Short mmCIF file of C-alpha atoms in Angstrom, two decimals:
data_model
loop_
_atom_site.label_atom_id
_atom_site.label_comp_id
_atom_site.label_asym_id
_atom_site.label_seq_id
_atom_site.Cartn_x
_atom_site.Cartn_y
_atom_site.Cartn_z
CA MET A 1 -129.35 208.22 27.03
CA GLU A 2 -132.21 210.18 29.14
CA GLN A 3 -130.67 213.60 29.79
CA GLN A 4 -130.62 213.57 33.74
CA ILE A 5 -130.21 217.00 35.45
CA ALA A 6 -129.41 216.03 38.98
CA PRO A 7 -131.00 218.93 41.02
CA LEU A 8 -134.06 219.04 38.59
CA ALA A 9 -134.84 215.29 39.26
CA LYS A 10 -134.40 215.96 42.94
CA LEU A 11 -137.04 218.68 43.02
CA ALA A 12 -139.15 216.84 40.72
CA GLU A 13 -138.57 213.51 43.16
CA GLN A 14 -139.72 215.48 46.06
CA PHE A 15 -142.92 216.74 44.25
CA GLY A 16 -143.58 213.15 43.35
CA GLN A 17 -143.89 212.47 47.58
CA LEU A 18 -146.99 214.51 47.93
CA PRO A 19 -150.08 212.61 47.72
CA GLY A 20 -151.80 212.39 44.25
CA ILE A 21 -148.95 213.83 42.24
CA GLY A 22 -147.64 211.19 39.79
CA ARG A 23 -144.38 211.12 37.58
CA LYS A 24 -145.53 213.74 35.13
CA THR A 25 -147.02 216.02 37.11
CA ALA A 26 -144.03 216.30 39.40
CA GLN A 27 -142.07 216.80 36.39
CA ARG A 28 -144.31 219.44 35.52
CA LEU A 29 -144.20 221.23 38.84
CA ALA A 30 -140.83 221.16 39.25
CA TYR A 31 -140.23 222.63 35.51
CA HIS A 32 -142.66 225.09 37.07
CA THR A 33 -141.06 225.92 40.04
CA LEU A 34 -137.59 226.64 38.08
CA ASN A 35 -139.32 229.20 36.01
CA MET A 36 -140.77 231.23 39.07
CA PRO A 37 -139.05 234.65 39.74
CA GLN A 38 -136.37 234.12 42.27
CA ALA A 39 -138.52 235.78 45.10
CA GLN A 40 -141.46 233.62 44.79
CA ALA A 41 -139.60 230.41 44.76
CA GLU A 42 -137.80 231.95 47.94
CA GLU A 43 -141.17 232.60 49.65
CA PHE A 44 -142.29 229.15 48.38
CA ALA A 45 -139.51 227.19 50.27
CA GLY A 46 -140.04 229.65 53.21
CA ALA A 47 -143.37 228.43 53.47
CA ILE A 48 -142.61 225.26 53.95
CA LEU A 49 -140.20 225.33 56.61
CA HIS A 50 -142.13 228.42 58.36
CA ALA A 51 -145.64 226.53 58.77
CA ARG A 52 -143.79 223.34 60.14
CA ASP A 53 -141.79 225.75 62.67
CA VAL A 54 -144.98 227.49 63.82
CA VAL A 55 -148.08 225.38 63.25
CA ARG A 56 -148.71 222.84 66.44
CA ARG A 57 -151.91 221.26 68.18
CA CYS A 58 -154.08 222.95 70.22
CA ALA A 59 -153.66 222.38 73.82
CA LEU A 60 -157.27 221.63 74.33
CA CYS A 61 -158.64 220.14 70.96
CA CYS A 62 -155.50 218.66 69.06
CA ASP A 63 -156.65 220.78 66.03
CA LEU A 64 -154.01 222.53 64.27
CA THR A 65 -153.17 226.39 65.47
CA ASP A 66 -150.18 228.71 65.76
CA HIS A 67 -151.21 229.74 68.99
CA GLU A 68 -151.40 227.77 72.61
CA LEU A 69 -155.35 227.35 71.67
CA CYS A 70 -156.96 227.56 68.17
CA ALA A 71 -159.15 229.90 67.16
CA VAL A 72 -162.39 228.08 68.12
CA CYS A 73 -161.44 227.23 71.51
CA ARG A 74 -159.97 230.83 72.56
CA ALA A 75 -163.46 232.34 70.96
CA ALA A 76 -165.63 233.33 73.97
CA ASN A 77 -169.05 232.80 72.05
CA ARG A 78 -168.77 229.02 71.66
CA ASP A 79 -170.72 226.69 73.65
CA GLY A 80 -168.75 224.76 75.90
CA SER A 81 -171.07 222.06 76.38
CA ILE A 82 -170.93 220.41 73.07
CA ILE A 83 -167.92 218.59 71.44
CA CYS A 84 -167.86 217.40 67.82
CA VAL A 85 -165.03 214.60 67.11
CA VAL A 86 -163.71 214.56 63.80
CA GLU A 87 -160.81 212.69 62.34
CA ASP A 88 -159.07 215.62 60.58
CA PRO A 89 -158.40 219.45 60.84
CA ARG A 90 -159.90 219.91 57.80
CA ASP A 91 -163.35 218.07 58.78
CA VAL A 92 -163.49 221.24 61.08
CA MET A 93 -163.30 223.52 58.42
CA ALA A 94 -165.85 221.71 56.42
CA ILE A 95 -168.26 221.94 59.52
CA GLU A 96 -167.37 225.57 60.14
CA ARG A 97 -168.31 226.38 56.46
CA THR A 98 -171.85 225.54 57.57
CA ARG A 99 -172.35 228.28 60.32
CA GLU A 100 -174.65 225.96 62.10
CA TYR A 101 -172.59 224.62 64.76
CA LYS A 102 -171.50 226.79 67.69
CA GLY A 103 -170.03 224.04 70.05
CA LEU A 104 -166.29 222.95 70.36
CA TYR A 105 -164.21 220.40 68.58
CA HIS A 106 -162.10 217.80 69.10
CA VAL A 107 -159.57 216.09 66.26
CA LEU A 108 -158.52 212.77 66.58
CA HIS A 109 -155.79 212.83 63.93
CA GLY A 110 -156.93 209.87 62.28
CA VAL A 111 -159.11 206.98 63.10
CA ILE A 112 -158.95 203.56 64.46
CA SER A 113 -157.45 200.75 61.71
CA PRO A 114 -156.29 197.48 63.08
CA LEU A 115 -155.11 196.87 59.24
CA HIS A 116 -152.69 199.66 59.14
CA GLY A 117 -151.70 199.21 62.53
CA VAL A 118 -153.48 202.43 63.90
CA GLY A 119 -154.90 201.84 67.60
CA PRO A 120 -156.47 204.55 70.07
CA GLU A 121 -153.25 205.27 71.42
CA ALA A 122 -151.76 206.88 68.11
CA LEU A 123 -154.63 209.15 68.06
CA CYS A 124 -155.62 212.02 70.39
CA VAL A 125 -157.91 210.03 72.58
CA LYS A 126 -156.04 210.75 75.69
CA GLU A 127 -156.90 214.22 75.24
CA LEU A 128 -160.22 213.95 74.39
CA LEU A 129 -161.12 211.89 77.85
CA ALA A 130 -159.22 214.70 79.79
CA ARG A 131 -161.61 217.11 78.26
CA PHE A 132 -164.76 215.80 80.65
CA GLU A 133 -163.15 215.94 84.04
CA SER A 134 -164.57 219.43 84.39
CA GLY A 135 -168.03 217.97 83.73
CA LEU A 136 -169.09 220.60 81.58
CA VAL A 137 -169.45 218.74 78.43
CA LYS A 138 -172.92 217.51 78.01
CA GLU A 139 -173.08 216.24 74.61
CA VAL A 140 -170.57 214.67 72.05
CA ILE A 141 -171.23 214.15 68.30
CA MET A 142 -169.29 211.62 66.64
CA ALA A 143 -168.53 213.08 63.29
CA GLN A 144 -166.14 210.75 61.74
CA ASN A 145 -166.22 209.70 58.09
CA PRO A 146 -168.69 207.16 57.06
CA THR A 147 -166.46 204.54 56.70
CA VAL A 148 -166.09 201.36 58.10
CA GLU A 149 -163.05 202.83 60.14
CA GLY A 150 -164.76 205.62 61.09
CA GLU A 151 -167.52 203.81 62.16
CA ALA A 152 -165.59 201.67 64.31
CA THR A 153 -163.88 204.84 66.08
CA ALA A 154 -166.87 205.84 66.67
CA MET A 155 -168.31 202.90 68.31
CA TYR A 156 -165.06 202.47 70.51
CA LEU A 157 -165.13 206.36 71.66
CA SER A 158 -168.84 206.31 72.50
CA ARG A 159 -168.19 202.82 74.66
CA LEU A 160 -165.56 204.94 76.40
CA LEU A 161 -168.03 208.23 76.73
CA LYS A 162 -171.33 206.94 77.74
CA PRO A 163 -169.92 205.69 80.99
CA LEU A 164 -168.85 209.28 81.86
CA GLY A 165 -172.71 210.24 81.62
CA VAL A 166 -172.41 212.42 78.58
CA GLN A 167 -174.97 212.29 75.43
CA VAL A 168 -173.37 210.68 72.31
CA SER A 169 -174.60 211.06 68.76
CA ARG A 170 -173.62 210.54 65.16
CA LEU A 171 -174.13 212.76 62.61
CA ALA A 172 -177.11 211.77 60.28
CA TYR A 173 -176.64 209.34 56.95
CA GLY A 174 -178.94 209.88 54.27
CA VAL A 175 -178.98 211.10 50.43
CA PRO A 176 -176.71 213.79 49.66
CA VAL A 177 -178.66 216.96 49.20
CA GLY A 178 -178.63 217.81 45.28
CA ALA A 179 -177.81 213.78 44.50
CA ASP A 180 -179.80 211.76 42.42
CA LEU A 181 -181.91 208.84 43.95
CA GLU A 182 -180.78 206.99 41.17
CA TYR A 183 -177.41 207.04 41.29
CA ALA A 184 -177.40 206.62 45.61
CA ASP A 185 -175.91 203.02 46.54
CA GLU A 186 -178.27 200.89 48.49
CA VAL A 187 -176.86 201.14 51.78
CA THR A 188 -176.95 205.07 51.91
CA LEU A 189 -180.49 204.43 50.42
CA ALA A 190 -181.14 202.12 53.38
CA ARG A 191 -179.60 204.24 56.00
CA ALA A 192 -181.81 207.31 54.50
CA LEU A 193 -185.05 205.24 54.96
CA GLU A 194 -184.25 204.30 58.45
CA GLY A 195 -183.56 207.82 59.46
CA ARG A 196 -186.48 209.34 57.94
CA ARG A 197 -187.95 212.28 59.71
CA GLU A 198 -191.83 213.21 59.83
CA LEU A 199 -192.56 216.20 57.70
CA MET B 1 -165.92 232.05 61.60
CA GLU B 2 -163.58 229.97 59.34
CA GLN B 3 -160.53 229.19 61.44
CA GLN B 4 -157.53 230.70 59.63
CA ILE B 5 -154.22 229.37 60.54
CA ALA B 6 -151.83 232.08 58.74
CA PRO B 7 -148.59 229.90 57.99
CA LEU B 8 -150.86 226.92 56.88
CA ALA B 9 -152.82 229.41 54.54
CA LYS B 10 -150.01 230.50 53.18
CA LEU B 11 -148.52 227.48 52.29
CA ALA B 12 -151.35 226.14 50.58
CA GLU B 13 -151.82 229.33 48.92
CA GLN B 14 -148.16 228.81 47.61
CA PHE B 15 -148.95 225.17 46.37
CA GLY B 16 -152.15 226.64 44.56
CA GLN B 17 -150.29 228.79 42.40
CA LEU B 18 -148.69 225.95 40.83
CA PRO B 19 -150.12 224.81 37.31
CA GLY B 20 -153.06 222.34 37.72
CA ILE B 21 -153.26 222.45 41.54
CA GLY B 22 -156.83 223.61 42.64
CA ARG B 23 -157.68 224.98 46.02
CA LYS B 24 -158.74 221.46 47.56
CA THR B 25 -155.49 220.05 46.44
CA ALA B 26 -153.40 222.93 47.81
CA GLN B 27 -154.83 222.43 51.13
CA ARG B 28 -154.08 218.63 50.83
CA LEU B 29 -150.72 219.25 49.68
CA ALA B 30 -149.98 221.58 52.79
CA TYR B 31 -151.16 219.12 55.44
CA HIS B 32 -149.20 216.31 54.06
CA THR B 33 -146.21 218.93 54.01
CA LEU B 34 -146.89 219.85 57.46
CA ASN B 35 -146.98 216.02 58.83
CA MET B 36 -143.55 215.58 56.80
CA PRO B 37 -140.74 214.33 59.19
CA GLN B 38 -138.50 217.72 59.79
CA ALA B 39 -135.55 216.44 57.69
CA GLN B 40 -137.91 215.82 54.70
CA ALA B 41 -139.73 219.27 54.68
CA GLU B 42 -136.00 220.87 54.57
CA GLU B 43 -135.01 218.58 51.83
CA PHE B 44 -138.07 219.85 49.88
CA ALA B 45 -137.61 223.42 50.31
CA GLY B 46 -133.77 222.85 49.88
CA ALA B 47 -134.43 221.16 46.37
CA ILE B 48 -136.45 224.05 45.49
CA LEU B 49 -134.01 226.90 46.02
CA HIS B 50 -130.82 224.48 44.99
CA ALA B 51 -132.79 223.45 41.63
CA ARG B 52 -133.07 227.49 40.89
CA ASP B 53 -129.63 228.17 41.91
CA VAL B 54 -127.64 225.52 39.64
CA VAL B 55 -129.84 225.15 36.53
CA ARG B 56 -129.27 227.00 33.59
CA ARG B 57 -129.67 227.04 29.97
CA CYS B 58 -126.90 225.10 27.84
CA ALA B 59 -124.85 227.84 26.01
CA LEU B 60 -125.30 225.69 22.67
CA CYS B 61 -129.11 224.51 22.58
CA CYS B 62 -130.75 226.31 25.62
CA ASP B 63 -132.14 222.84 27.08
CA LEU B 64 -131.70 222.95 30.84
CA THR B 65 -128.51 221.83 32.17
CA ASP B 66 -126.30 222.19 35.67
CA HIS B 67 -123.44 222.22 33.49
CA GLU B 68 -121.67 225.12 30.91
CA LEU B 69 -123.39 222.36 27.82
CA CYS B 70 -125.82 219.85 28.60
CA ALA B 71 -125.26 216.30 28.16
CA VAL B 72 -126.91 216.03 24.75
CA CYS B 73 -124.43 218.79 23.20
CA ARG B 74 -121.45 217.26 25.70
CA ALA B 75 -121.57 213.84 24.07
CA ALA B 76 -119.10 212.71 21.42
CA ASN B 77 -121.26 210.61 19.90
CA ARG B 78 -124.03 212.84 18.56
CA ASP B 79 -124.26 213.85 15.11
CA GLY B 80 -123.78 217.40 14.81
CA SER B 81 -125.42 217.78 11.30
CA ILE B 82 -128.79 217.36 12.44
CA ILE B 83 -130.91 219.72 14.91
CA CYS B 84 -134.20 218.82 16.35
CA VAL B 85 -135.83 221.86 17.35
CA VAL B 86 -138.66 221.55 20.17
CA GLU B 87 -140.37 223.80 22.36
CA ASP B 88 -139.83 222.89 25.91
CA PRO B 89 -137.22 220.90 27.67
CA ARG B 90 -139.95 218.03 28.58
CA ASP B 91 -139.80 217.58 24.70
CA VAL B 92 -136.20 216.57 24.62
CA MET B 93 -136.67 213.88 27.08
CA ALA B 94 -139.53 212.46 25.42
CA ILE B 95 -137.49 211.87 21.95
CA GLU B 96 -134.36 210.74 23.89
CA ARG B 97 -136.88 208.06 25.32
CA THR B 98 -137.30 206.37 21.38
CA ARG B 99 -133.57 206.09 21.32
CA GLU B 100 -133.88 206.63 17.92
CA TYR B 101 -132.51 210.15 17.33
CA LYS B 102 -128.80 210.62 17.34
CA GLY B 103 -128.51 214.50 16.47
CA LEU B 104 -128.61 217.61 18.65
CA TYR B 105 -131.63 219.48 19.99
CA HIS B 106 -132.50 222.96 20.15
CA VAL B 107 -135.01 224.35 22.84
CA LEU B 108 -137.12 227.24 21.79
CA HIS B 109 -138.86 227.59 25.52
CA GLY B 110 -142.08 228.56 24.08
CA VAL B 111 -144.07 229.11 20.74
CA ILE B 112 -145.17 232.17 18.71
CA SER B 113 -148.32 233.36 19.98
CA PRO B 114 -149.43 236.79 18.96
CA LEU B 115 -152.30 236.15 21.18
CA HIS B 116 -150.45 235.85 24.42
CA GLY B 117 -147.98 238.35 23.12
CA VAL B 118 -144.92 236.07 22.57
CA GLY B 119 -142.86 237.16 19.64
CA PRO B 120 -139.88 235.36 18.02
CA GLU B 121 -137.64 237.54 20.29
CA ALA B 122 -139.11 235.93 23.49
CA LEU B 123 -137.93 232.55 22.25
CA CYS B 124 -134.19 231.15 21.69
CA VAL B 125 -134.32 231.95 17.92
CA LYS B 126 -131.33 234.17 17.81
CA GLU B 127 -129.30 231.32 19.73
CA LEU B 128 -130.53 228.95 17.06
CA LEU B 129 -129.55 231.05 14.31
CA ALA B 130 -125.98 231.19 15.60
CA ARG B 131 -125.69 227.50 15.26
CA PHE B 132 -125.78 227.72 11.52
CA GLU B 133 -122.59 230.09 11.16
CA SER B 134 -120.44 226.81 11.36
CA GLY B 135 -121.91 225.38 8.34
CA LEU B 136 -121.88 221.94 9.96
CA VAL B 137 -125.63 221.67 10.33
CA LYS B 138 -127.23 220.46 7.23
CA GLU B 139 -130.90 219.23 8.32
CA VAL B 140 -133.37 220.86 11.12
CA ILE B 141 -136.36 218.45 11.92
CA MET B 142 -139.34 220.99 13.59
CA ALA B 143 -140.60 219.02 16.48
CA GLN B 144 -143.10 221.70 17.92
CA ASN B 145 -146.27 220.57 18.98
CA PRO B 146 -148.98 219.78 16.47
CA THR B 147 -150.79 223.08 17.74
CA VAL B 148 -151.85 226.16 15.64
CA GLU B 149 -148.98 227.81 17.57
CA GLY B 150 -146.51 225.39 16.99
CA GLU B 151 -147.38 224.65 13.38
CA ALA B 152 -146.84 228.67 12.94
CA THR B 153 -143.69 228.58 14.42
CA ALA B 154 -142.47 226.15 12.45
CA MET B 155 -143.16 227.70 9.52
CA TYR B 156 -141.58 231.01 10.74
CA LEU B 157 -138.52 229.26 11.58
CA SER B 158 -138.47 227.43 8.49
CA ARG B 159 -139.00 230.59 6.26
CA LEU B 160 -135.70 232.13 8.22
CA LEU B 161 -133.75 228.70 7.93
CA LYS B 162 -134.27 227.46 4.58
CA PRO B 163 -132.16 230.62 2.89
CA LEU B 164 -129.35 229.24 4.78
CA GLY B 165 -129.44 226.27 2.66
CA VAL B 166 -130.30 224.30 5.21
CA GLN B 167 -133.05 221.10 4.92
CA VAL B 168 -135.98 221.77 6.65
CA SER B 169 -138.47 218.76 7.90
CA ARG B 170 -141.66 218.41 9.95
CA LEU B 171 -142.59 215.43 12.19
CA ALA B 172 -144.87 213.43 10.47
CA TYR B 173 -148.63 213.78 11.37
CA GLY B 174 -151.04 210.74 11.54
CA VAL B 175 -152.72 208.38 13.52
CA PRO B 176 -151.05 207.67 17.19
CA VAL B 177 -149.50 204.08 17.42
CA GLY B 178 -152.15 202.02 19.22
CA ALA B 179 -154.94 204.39 19.05
CA ASP B 180 -158.51 203.52 17.71
CA LEU B 181 -159.47 204.85 14.17
CA GLU B 182 -162.83 205.27 15.28
CA TYR B 183 -161.90 207.81 17.78
CA ALA B 184 -159.12 209.86 16.00
CA ASP B 185 -160.65 213.04 15.03
CA GLU B 186 -161.23 214.55 11.15
CA VAL B 187 -158.05 216.54 10.97
CA THR B 188 -155.50 213.65 12.28
CA LEU B 189 -157.18 211.29 10.05
CA ALA B 190 -156.83 213.66 7.07
CA ARG B 191 -153.13 214.30 7.40
CA ALA B 192 -152.51 210.39 8.09
CA LEU B 193 -154.29 209.72 4.80
CA GLU B 194 -152.38 212.81 3.17
CA GLY B 195 -148.92 211.34 4.51
CA ARG B 196 -149.78 207.76 3.94
CA ARG B 197 -146.74 205.49 2.98
CA GLU B 198 -146.15 202.76 0.33
CA LEU B 199 -145.99 199.39 2.27
#
């Protein structure tokens, strides 16, 4: 007879639906939540509902925001002539952390993946094309993940954008900084050789 | 400029407070929660609050339950003369899964740990002692984890219980079934030798 406490099992089930959370971890998290002070549990539950309520997509770049426009699109000091196209809002954060990029972004919210039934119409492609109507954008940097789908998406978009007269580039492939050549896979090494730069 | 969306950051912070959830995972979970259907998010938030509302400790064994008594203490077919003392409600579930044990449990909700400032008064020791007043309990099995603190807690309790005339035993130590002797640590192996049984 396995002792079942329905509300606890239900909470564990909810945690178990999160990505990367297995049955054991879900149970651990459920127990932990149960032992939280009441105020903290209320704050946790409230944060889930509040975030869903107020977070939406930026009207311009489709990144997540709690305003009409996201912080990058609102900023006065960004270069409106370059758009960096990424898969996911977290990629925006990763690039922002480099402090090297001063242009704008566009978040596709996914990649084209026929295997998973994701076509261009499921992504923010329409919104991307609309941004070229003003004629202010001169360059687009494709910054999809270096995967087959990311690659295919970059190719698809560049075919759409080149006829509009914009310059389209792709993030450089190569050996990650700090990595060991010995452990680099052949495809990466081949790309690193191919993209070698004069010193 | 790192783009900060306050409600999203707050949700990630809440996930980050859970045990074993780092900054990156917390962010991933926050994004995932944001993309849940509204009904699922409400169910998730509701499960957190509901579980806290209705789950309490069994009046007899201190295990978690949504009734006055837990399922084991309510059951008519359990042997009330044996109590197995564990640290945590999850240990009850682990032992129940063996389907070998037919007695009752007592959940301490922790172990004595002077380093972390946890004394016996912080555990369900008082409730354990109260169960011997009826004179029905004949045997106690200490099933704390095989750690220094678990060991010390078992010793402390056995010293309290033996004068009451109950038999006190400890879970057997030894090599885990299916494990490789080569990889067993010396302490475990020494305990396995010490506790060897005639075939």
